[in-house]
Coordinates of C-alpha atoms (C1' of nucleotides) in Angstrom, one line a residue:
Chain A
X18 CA 0.0 0.0 0.0
X19 CA 1.2 3.5 -0.8
X20 CA 0.9 6.6 1.2
X21 CA -2.5 8.2 0.4
X22 CA -0.9 11.6 0.8
X23 CA 1.7 10.8 -1.8
X24 CA -0.9 9.6 -4.2
X25 CA -3.0 12.8 -3.6
X26 CA -0.1 15.2 -3.9
X27 CA 2.0 13.5 -6.5
X28 CA -0.3 11.5 -8.8
X29 CA 2.1 11.9 -11.6
X30 CA 4.7 9.8 -9.7
X31 CA 2.2 7.0 -9.5
X32 CA 1.3 7.3 -13.1
X33 CA 5.0 7.1 -14.0
X34 CA 5.3 3.9 -11.9
X35 CA 2.2 2.3 -13.6
X36 CA 3.7 3.1 -17.0
X37 CA 7.0 1.6 -16.0
X38 CA 5.3 -1.6 -14.8
X39 CA 3.1 -1.6 -17.9
X40 CA -0.1 -1.7 -15.9
X41 CA -3.6 -0.6 -16.4
X42 CA -5.0 1.3 -13.5
X43 CA -7.4 4.2 -13.5
X44 CA -5.8 6.9 -11.4
X45 CA -8.7 9.3 -12.1
X46 CA -11.2 6.9 -10.6
X47 CA -8.9 6.3 -7.6
X48 CA -8.4 10.0 -6.9
X49 CA -12.1 10.7 -7.2
X50 CA -12.8 7.9 -4.8
X51 CA -10.3 9.3 -2.3
X52 CA -12.0 12.7 -2.5
X53 CA -15.4 11.2 -2.1
X54 CA -14.3 9.2 0.9
X55 CA -12.7 12.2 2.6
X56 CA -15.8 14.4 2.1
X57 CA -17.9 11.7 3.7
X58 CA -15.6 11.4 6.7
X59 CA -15.9 15.1 7.3
X60 CA -19.7 15.0 7.1
X61 CA -20.1 12.0 9.4
X62 CA -17.6 13.5 11.9
X63 CA -19.6 16.6 12.0
X64 CA -22.8 14.8 12.6
X65 CA -21.2 12.7 15.3
X66 CA -20.1 15.8 17.0
X67 CA -23.7 17.1 17.1
X68 CA -24.8 13.7 18.5
X69 CA -22.1 13.8 21.2
X70 CA -23.2 17.3 22.2
X71 CA -26.8 16.3 22.5
X72 CA -25.9 13.2 24.4
X73 CA -23.9 15.2 27.0
X74 CA -26.8 17.6 27.3
X75 CA -29.3 14.8 27.9
X76 CA -27.0 13.4 30.6
X77 CA -26.8 16.8 32.3
X78 CA -30.5 17.4 32.2
X79 CA -31.3 13.9 33.5
X80 CA -29.0 14.6 36.5
X81 CA -30.9 17.8 37.4
X82 CA -34.3 16.2 36.7
X83 CA -35.1 18.4 33.7
X84 CA -37.3 17.4 30.8
X85 CA -35.3 15.6 28.0
X86 CA -38.0 14.5 25.6
X87 CA -37.3 17.2 23.1
X88 CA -33.6 16.4 23.0
X89 CA -34.3 12.6 22.8
X90 CA -36.4 13.3 19.7
X91 CA -33.6 15.3 18.2
X92 CA -31.2 12.4 19.0
X93 CA -33.4 10.0 17.2
X94 CA -33.4 11.8 14.0
X95 CA -29.7 12.6 14.2
X96 CA -28.9 8.9 14.8
X97 CA -31.0 7.8 11.8
X98 CA -29.3 10.3 9.6
X99 CA -25.9 9.3 10.9
X100 CA -26.6 5.6 10.2
X101 CA -27.4 6.5 6.6
X102 CA -24.2 8.5 6.3
X103 CA -22.1 5.9 8.0
X104 CA -23.3 3.3 5.5
X105 CA -22.2 5.3 2.5
X106 CA -19.0 6.3 4.2
X107 CA -18.2 2.7 4.9
X108 CA -18.9 1.8 1.2
X109 CA -16.6 4.5 0.0
X110 CA -13.9 3.5 2.4
X111 CA -14.1 -0.1 1.4
X112 CA -14.0 0.7 -2.3
X113 CA -11.0 2.9 -1.7
X114 CA -9.2 0.3 0.3
X115 CA -9.9 -2.4 -2.1
X116 CA -8.5 -0.4 -5.0
X117 CA -5.5 0.8 -3.0
X118 CA -4.6 -2.8 -2.2
X119 CA -4.2 -3.5 -5.9
X120 CA -1.9 -0.6 -6.5
X121 CA 1.7 -1.9 -6.7
X122 CA 4.8 -0.4 -5.1
X123 CA 6.9 2.5 -6.5
X124 CA 9.9 1.7 -8.7
X125 CA 13.3 2.8 -7.6
X126 CA 15.1 5.2 -10.0
X127 CA 18.0 2.8 -10.5
X128 CA 15.7 0.1 -12.0
X129 CA 15.9 -0.2 -15.8
X130 CA 12.6 0.5 -17.5
X131 CA 11.3 -2.3 -19.7
X132 CA 8.3 -4.4 -20.1
X133 CA 9.7 -7.9 -19.2
X134 CA 12.7 -9.9 -18.3
X135 CA 14.4 -9.1 -21.6
X136 CA 15.1 -5.6 -20.2
X137 CA 16.8 -7.1 -17.0
X138 CA 20.4 -5.9 -16.6
X139 CA 23.3 -8.1 -15.8
X140 CA 25.4 -6.3 -13.2
X141 CA 27.9 -9.0 -12.2
X142 CA 29.3 -12.4 -13.0
X143 CA 31.2 -14.7 -10.6
X144 CA 33.0 -18.0 -10.9
X145 CA 34.1 -20.2 -13.8
X146 CA 31.7 -22.5 -15.4
X147 CA 32.7 -26.1 -14.9
X148 CA 34.2 -27.9 -17.9
X149 CA 33.7 -31.6 -18.6
X150 CA 35.5 -34.2 -20.7
X151 CA 32.5 -36.4 -20.9
X152 CA 28.8 -36.1 -21.9
X153 CA 27.0 -34.4 -19.1
X154 CA 23.5 -35.1 -17.8
X155 CA 20.8 -32.8 -16.6
X156 CA 19.5 -33.1 -13.0
X157 CA 16.5 -35.2 -14.2
X158 CA 18.7 -38.0 -15.5
X159 CA 21.1 -37.7 -12.6
X160 CA 18.4 -38.0 -10.0
X161 CA 16.9 -41.0 -11.8
X162 CA 20.1 -42.8 -12.3
X163 CA 21.2 -42.3 -8.7
X164 CA 17.8 -43.0 -7.2
X165 CA 17.5 -39.6 -5.6
X166 CA 14.0 -38.6 -6.7
X167 CA 10.8 -40.5 -7.4
X168 CA 8.6 -38.3 -9.6
X169 CA 6.3 -41.0 -10.9
X170 CA 5.0 -42.1 -7.5
X171 CA 4.7 -38.5 -6.4
X172 CA 2.5 -37.8 -9.4
X173 CA 0.4 -40.8 -8.5
X174 CA 0.1 -39.7 -4.8
X175 CA -0.1 -35.9 -5.2
X176 CA 0.1 -34.8 -8.8
X177 CA 2.5 -33.1 -11.1
X178 CA 5.3 -31.0 -9.7
X179 CA 5.6 -33.1 -6.5
X180 CA 8.5 -35.3 -5.6
X181 CA 9.8 -37.8 -3.2
X182 CA 13.4 -37.0 -2.2
X183 CA 15.4 -40.1 -1.4
X184 CA 18.7 -41.2 0.0
X185 CA 21.6 -38.7 -0.2
X186 CA 19.4 -36.0 -1.7
X187 CA 17.4 -35.9 1.6
X188 CA 20.7 -35.3 3.4
X189 CA 21.8 -32.7 0.9
X190 CA 18.5 -30.8 1.4
X191 CA 19.1 -30.8 5.2
X192 CA 22.7 -29.9 4.7
X193 CA 21.8 -26.8 2.7
X194 CA 19.3 -25.7 5.4
X195 CA 21.8 -26.3 8.2
X196 CA 24.6 -24.6 6.3
X197 CA 22.4 -21.6 5.5
X198 CA 21.3 -21.2 9.2
X199 CA 24.9 -21.5 10.4
X200 CA 25.9 -18.9 7.8
X201 CA 23.2 -16.4 8.8
X202 CA 23.6 -16.9 12.5
X203 CA 27.2 -15.9 12.1
X204 CA 26.0 -12.7 10.5
X205 CA 23.8 -12.0 13.5
X206 CA 20.5 -13.0 12.0
X207 CA 17.9 -14.5 14.3
X208 CA 16.8 -18.0 13.2
X209 CA 13.1 -18.4 13.0
X210 CA 10.8 -21.2 11.9
X211 CA 7.4 -19.8 11.0
X212 CA 3.8 -21.1 10.9
X213 CA 3.2 -22.7 7.5
X214 CA -0.4 -21.5 7.4
X215 CA -1.5 -17.9 8.0
X216 CA -4.8 -16.2 7.9
X217 CA -6.1 -13.9 5.1
X218 CA -5.3 -10.7 6.9
X219 CA -1.7 -11.6 7.2
X220 CA -1.5 -12.9 3.6
X221 CA -3.0 -9.7 2.3
X222 CA -0.4 -7.7 4.1
X223 CA 2.4 -9.6 2.6
X224 CA 1.2 -10.1 -1.0
X225 CA -1.0 -8.5 -3.6
X226 CA -4.5 -9.7 -4.6
X227 CA -3.6 -11.3 -7.9
X228 CA -1.0 -13.5 -6.2
X229 CA -3.7 -15.3 -4.2
X230 CA -4.9 -16.9 -7.4
X231 CA -1.5 -17.6 -9.0
X232 CA 0.6 -18.6 -6.0
X233 CA -1.3 -19.3 -2.8
X234 CA -3.1 -22.4 -1.7
X235 CA -6.2 -22.0 0.5
X236 CA -7.1 -24.4 3.2
X237 CA -10.7 -25.3 2.6
X238 CA -13.2 -24.3 5.3
X239 CA -10.6 -22.4 7.3
X240 CA -9.4 -18.8 7.3
X241 CA -5.9 -20.2 6.5
X242 CA -3.5 -20.1 3.5
X243 CA -0.3 -22.1 3.0
X244 CA 2.7 -19.8 2.9
X245 CA 4.5 -19.3 -0.4
X246 CA 7.6 -18.4 1.6
X247 CA 8.4 -17.7 5.2
X248 CA 8.5 -14.0 4.1
X249 CA 4.7 -14.0 4.3
X250 CA 4.7 -15.2 7.9
X251 CA 7.6 -13.1 9.1
X252 CA 6.3 -9.9 7.5
X253 CA 3.0 -10.3 9.4
X254 CA 4.7 -11.1 12.7
X255 CA 4.8 -7.5 13.9
X256 CA 1.4 -6.6 12.4
X257 CA -0.3 -3.7 14.3
X258 CA 2.8 -3.1 16.4
X259 CA 5.0 -0.2 17.2
X260 CA 8.6 -1.2 17.5
X261 CA 11.2 0.6 19.5
X262 CA 13.6 2.3 17.1
X263 CA 16.7 1.1 18.9
X264 CA 15.8 -2.5 18.2
X265 CA 16.1 -1.9 14.5
X266 CA 17.2 -3.5 12.2
X267 CA 15.6 -6.8 13.0
X268 CA 17.2 -9.4 10.9
X269 CA 15.6 -12.9 10.6
X270 CA 16.8 -16.1 9.1
X271 CA 13.5 -17.7 8.3
X272 CA 13.3 -21.4 7.6
X273 CA 10.2 -23.1 6.3
X274 CA 8.7 -25.2 3.6
X275 CA 7.1 -23.2 0.9
X276 CA 4.0 -24.0 -1.1
X277 CA 3.2 -22.5 -4.5
X278 CA 0.5 -23.2 -7.1
X279 CA 2.8 -22.3 -10.1
X280 CA -0.4 -21.4 -12.0
X281 CA 0.6 -20.0 -15.4
X282 CA 3.8 -21.9 -15.6
X283 CA 2.3 -24.6 -17.8
X284 CA 4.8 -26.5 -19.8
X285 CA 7.8 -24.7 -18.3
X286 CA 10.3 -26.9 -16.4
X287 CA 7.7 -29.6 -16.4
X288 CA 10.0 -32.3 -15.3
X289 CA 12.4 -32.6 -12.4
X290 CA 12.5 -30.6 -9.2
X291 CA 13.3 -27.1 -10.6
X292 CA 9.8 -25.8 -10.5
X293 CA 7.7 -27.6 -7.8
X294 CA 4.7 -27.0 -5.6
X295 CA 6.7 -27.5 -2.4
X296 CA 10.3 -26.9 -1.3
X297 CA 12.3 -25.8 1.7
X298 CA 13.9 -22.4 1.9
X299 CA 16.1 -20.3 4.2
X300 CA 15.1 -16.7 3.8
X301 CA 16.6 -13.4 4.9
X302 CA 14.0 -11.0 6.2
X303 CA 14.9 -7.5 7.5
X304 CA 12.8 -4.8 9.2
X305 CA 14.8 -1.7 8.7
X306 CA 14.7 2.1 9.3
X307 CA 13.7 3.8 6.1
X308 CA 17.0 5.6 5.7
X309 CA 18.9 2.4 6.1
X310 CA 16.9 0.1 3.8
X311 CA 19.0 0.6 0.6
X312 CA 22.1 -0.3 2.6
X313 CA 20.4 -3.3 4.0
X314 CA 19.4 -4.3 0.5
X315 CA 22.9 -4.3 -0.8
X316 CA 24.1 -6.1 2.3
X317 CA 21.6 -8.9 1.8
X318 CA 22.7 -9.3 -1.8
X319 CA 26.3 -9.5 -0.7
X320 CA 25.5 -12.2 1.8
X321 CA 23.7 -14.2 -0.9
X322 CA 26.8 -13.9 -3.1
X323 CA 29.1 -14.9 -0.3
X324 CA 26.9 -18.0 0.3
X325 CA 27.1 -19.2 -3.3
X326 CA 30.8 -18.4 -3.5
X327 CA 31.3 -20.7 -0.4
X328 CA 29.4 -23.5 -2.1
X329 CA 31.2 -22.8 -5.4
X330 CA 28.3 -22.3 -7.8
X331 CA 29.0 -19.8 -10.6
X332 CA 26.4 -17.1 -10.9
X333 CA 25.4 -13.8 -12.3
X334 CA 23.4 -11.0 -10.6
X335 CA 20.5 -9.5 -12.5
X336 CA 18.8 -6.3 -11.7
X337 CA 15.2 -6.8 -12.7
X338 CA 13.5 -4.4 -15.1
X339 CA 10.5 -2.4 -14.0
X340 CA 8.1 -4.8 -15.8
X341 CA 9.7 -7.9 -14.3
X342 CA 9.9 -6.6 -10.7
X343 CA 7.2 -8.0 -8.4
X344 CA 4.4 -5.7 -7.4
X345 CA 5.4 -5.4 -3.8
X346 CA 9.0 -4.7 -4.5
X347 CA 10.6 -1.4 -5.4
X348 CA 13.8 -3.0 -6.6
X349 CA 14.8 -6.6 -7.0
X350 CA 18.1 -8.5 -7.7
X351 CA 18.0 -12.1 -8.8
X352 CA 20.9 -14.4 -8.5
X353 CA 21.0 -16.8 -11.4
X354 CA 23.1 -19.9 -10.9
X355 CA 24.9 -21.6 -13.7
X356 CA 23.3 -25.0 -14.4
X357 CA 25.6 -27.1 -16.5
X358 CA 23.0 -29.6 -17.5
X359 CA 20.8 -26.9 -19.0
X360 CA 23.7 -24.9 -20.3
X361 CA 22.2 -21.7 -18.9
X362 CA 21.8 -19.4 -15.9
X363 CA 18.6 -20.0 -14.0
X364 CA 17.1 -17.9 -11.2
X365 CA 17.7 -19.3 -7.7
X366 CA 17.3 -16.4 -5.4
X367 CA 15.5 -13.1 -5.4
X368 CA 16.4 -10.1 -3.2
X369 CA 13.9 -7.2 -2.8
X370 CA 13.4 -4.0 -1.0
X371 CA 9.7 -3.4 -0.4
X372 CA 10.2 0.0 1.3
X373 CA 7.1 0.8 3.4
X374 CA 4.7 -1.1 1.1
X375 CA 4.2 -4.2 3.3
X376 CA 4.6 -2.2 6.5
X377 CA 1.8 0.1 5.6
X378 CA -0.5 -2.8 4.7
X379 CA 0.4 -4.5 8.0
X380 CA 0.6 -1.4 10.2
X381 CA 4.2 -2.1 11.3
X382 CA 5.7 1.1 12.7
X383 CA 8.5 2.2 14.8
X384 CA 9.5 5.2 16.9
X385 CA 12.6 6.3 18.8
X386 CA 10.9 8.4 21.4
X387 CA 7.5 7.9 22.9
X388 CA 6.5 11.5 22.2
X389 CA 7.1 11.3 18.5
X390 CA 4.8 10.2 15.7
X391 CA 5.3 6.5 14.9
X392 CA 6.5 6.0 11.3
X393 CA 6.3 3.0 9.0
X394 CA 9.5 0.9 8.7
X395 CA 10.9 -0.8 5.6
X396 CA 10.8 -4.5 4.9
X397 CA 13.3 -6.4 2.8
X398 CA 13.4 -10.0 1.8
X399 CA 15.9 -12.2 0.0
X400 CA 16.2 -15.9 -0.6
X401 CA 19.4 -17.3 0.8
X402 CA 18.7 -20.8 -0.4
X403 CA 15.7 -22.5 -1.9
X404 CA 16.9 -26.0 -1.6
X405 CA 15.5 -27.7 -4.7
X406 CA 16.9 -25.2 -7.1
X407 CA 20.3 -25.1 -5.4
X408 CA 20.4 -28.9 -5.5
X409 CA 19.7 -28.8 -9.2
X410 CA 22.7 -26.5 -9.6
X411 CA 24.9 -28.7 -7.4
X412 CA 23.9 -31.9 -9.2
X413 CA 24.5 -30.6 -12.6
X414 CA 27.7 -28.6 -11.9
X415 CA 29.4 -31.1 -9.6
X416 CA 28.7 -34.3 -11.6
X417 CA 31.6 -36.7 -12.2
X418 CA 32.6 -38.9 -15.1
X419 CA 31.4 -42.1 -13.3
X420 CA 27.9 -40.7 -13.1
X421 CA 28.1 -39.6 -9.5
X422 CA 28.1 -36.1 -7.9
X423 CA 30.8 -34.7 -5.7
X424 CA 29.6 -32.7 -2.7
X425 CA 30.8 -29.1 -2.4
X426 CA 33.4 -28.8 0.3
X427 CA 31.4 -26.4 2.4
X428 CA 28.6 -29.0 2.7
X429 CA 30.6 -32.2 3.3
X430 CA 30.7 -31.9 7.0
X431 CA 26.9 -31.7 7.2
X432 CA 26.5 -34.9 5.1
X433 CA 29.5 -36.8 6.3
X434 CA 30.4 -37.8 2.8
X435 CA 32.1 -36.2 -0.2
X436 CA 30.1 -37.9 -3.0
X437 CA 26.6 -38.9 -4.0
Chain B
rG180 C1' -14.0 -31.5 22.2
rC181 C1' -16.2 -30.3 27.4
rG182 C1' -16.3 -27.1 31.8
rG183 C1' -14.6 -22.6 34.2
rG184 C1' -12.0 -17.7 34.0
rG185 C1' -10.3 -13.8 31.1
rG186 C1' -8.9 -9.8 26.7
rU187 C1' -9.4 -1.9 28.7
rC188 C1' -5.1 3.7 24.9
rG189 C1' 3.6 0.4 25.3
rC190 C1' 3.0 -2.7 30.2
rC191 C1' -0.2 -3.3 34.8
rU192 C1' -4.9 -2.0 36.4
rA193 C1' -10.0 0.7 37.8
rG194 C1' -14.7 1.2 35.6
rC195 C1' -19.0 -3.5 33.9
rC196 C1' -23.5 -5.7 38.7
rU197 C1' -26.7 -0.3 38.7
rG198 C1' -25.7 2.4 30.5
rG199 C1' -24.5 9.0 30.3
rU200 C1' -17.0 12.7 28.2
rA201 C1' -12.2 5.7 29.8
rG202 C1' -9.6 7.1 35.5
rG203 C1' -5.1 5.6 38.1
rG204 C1' -0.1 3.4 38.4
rC205 C1' 4.5 1.9 35.8
rG206 C1' 7.7 2.5 31.8
rU207 C1' 9.6 5.9 28.1
rG208 C1' 10.6 11.0 26.1
rG209 C1' 10.6 16.3 27.0
rG210 C1' 10.6 20.4 30.4
rA211 C1' 10.7 23.0 35.3
rU212 C1' 12.6 23.3 40.1
rU213 C1' 16.1 21.9 43.6
rG214 C1' 21.2 19.9 43.9
rC215 C1' 25.4 15.0 46.7
rU216 C1' 24.7 8.4 43.8
rA217 C1' 18.5 11.4 43.8
rA218 C1' 13.7 13.5 44.7
rU219 C1' 9.4 16.5 43.4
rC220 C1' 6.2 18.8 39.9
rC221 C1' 4.3 19.7 34.7
rC222 C1' 3.6 18.1 29.7
rA223 C1' 3.7 14.2 26.1
rU224 C1' 3.2 9.0 24.9
rG225 C1' -3.4 4.6 19.8
rU226 C1' -6.1 5.8 14.7
rC227 C1' -8.4 9.0 11.1
rC228 C1' -9.9 13.9 8.7
rG229 C1' -7.9 18.9 8.6
rU230 C1' -2.5 23.7 6.4
rA231 C1' -4.3 24.9 11.1
rA232 C1' -7.8 25.8 14.9
rG233 C1' -10.4 21.8 15.9
rG234 C1' -13.1 17.4 15.5
rA235 C1' -14.2 12.3 15.0
rC236 C1' -13.0 7.3 16.3
rC237 C1' -10.6 3.7 19.8
rC238 C1' -12.1 -0.8 25.7
rG239 C1' -10.4 -8.7 21.3
rU240 C1' -13.8 -8.8 16.4
rG241 C1' -18.7 -8.5 14.3
rG242 C1' -23.8 -7.8 15.0
rG243 C1' -28.1 -6.4 18.2
rU244 C1' -31.0 -3.5 22.1
rU245 C1' -31.2 1.9 23.4
rC246 C1' -31.9 8.9 22.6
rA247 C1' -27.1 7.0 24.4
rA248 C1' -23.0 0.8 25.0
rA249 C1' -16.3 -0.5 27.7
rU250 C1' -20.9 -1.4 30.6
rC251 C1' -26.9 -5.1 28.6
rC252 C1' -27.9 -9.3 24.7
rC253 C1' -26.0 -12.7 20.7
rA254 C1' -22.2 -14.8 17.6
rC255 C1' -17.1 -15.4 16.7
rU256 C1' -12.0 -15.2 18.1
rC257 C1' -7.6 -15.5 21.1
rC258 C1' -5.3 -16.4 25.9
rC259 C1' -5.2 -18.9 31.0
rC260 C1' -6.8 -23.2 34.3
rG261 C1' -9.0 -28.2 34.7
rC262 C1' -10.8 -32.6 32.1
rG263 C1' -10.7 -35.4 27.5
rC264 C1' -8.1 -36.8 23.0
rC265 C1' -3.4 -36.9 20.5
rA266 C1' 2.4 -37.0 17.4

RNA sequence: GCGGGGGUCGCCUAGCCUGGUAGGGCGUGGGAUUGCUAAUCCCAUGUCCGUAAGGACCCGUGGGUUCAAAUCCCACUCCCCGCGCCA
């Protein structure tokens, strides 16, 4: 959600953003609705004032045993009128809120303008792509040959895009989680394992309406949704709270399973474990002072880089274009890992600054002194490791001539072995 | 799941029976006064509208009764205690 005052005073800024994101949104309707809503607030407030005055007067007269029948008659008509006004005010308020929840975040000035991922900008490359003196396999063949994944039975039991992990791949999955938690703990992040289901209010604070359809699973008959990432559960943690300024930044290392519908991804990455409905993830989530959030953003990205350097996966960093940036984010970096079996770089992490967008939706504020106005803080999130995708990169890049996979040095102590 | 008790403006608490402007304490911040490891006093400390003056709203949430609801009624929700069930 954006600052209503900003929308009112600088509508051209919002129009610019909508154009950059290539979105249809009627700003004129929105501004009209805002005006309507505020006029109704003023009207109802005035009537309430009258009502309060009469009410006080009735109380006073009753105390001194004076006649109140005239006043009570007045109150009756005021109350009726007020009820009518309140109804239309509520309607206007709801319409405004509904529309404002669909409005995406601002775009940072450093973000390249473009309609889709073709306008993304590569800003860095790290590592040497591995070379092989034998015919290499993709992760699908590797996992089949080594008995690491059972897709057929998962399809039977759950459906497409599900999987059974088996044998050493289960250990690799755990090793990545453990390594990621150790890594972030060293950087003073607080480990946190979140609820995997959250209610609608929390979900609405963390994501934008459209995503409910495309990404989020609903639990039937309950006000509960499966989280698409621990980000959703961490963002809503401090909902409706005012945080002491001195405790910022709050840095969390969230660990959870993640659940995604992957609607609209038909045909893409149909096989294997690259694009699946369920995976584990260690996530960085930061609640930051507004003036610090851009530093935090760069810091998060640098930690992601350090992590993949330690594992030894070649990557490139992409700055997403305006059209490819998620609606809640003002600026997003993706880390794309080299995947030898596919002979291409593929997205494995995403690092975003949401500014006050989520905080405003969730009413998360902070203040340094109790006598000052609380202000919205900034929220940032970045994948550290989404285990399935990182495992694909490891399997494909670290495969050996004999059809096995060597385990990256940094992970060996967690598995107690150096090959799969 | 059953029975009982609760949810008040950061925290604690009064008010509820008997409807009529939500009071006090603590903490925190600011100020005043006095000065021996401090005390005392004053102000501020939820949201919205408004440039402001000011006003409205806020007692877990949503309804209802009433001229008027923190207070009465109904539903829901969360927490605590006991019982039951359970990995």
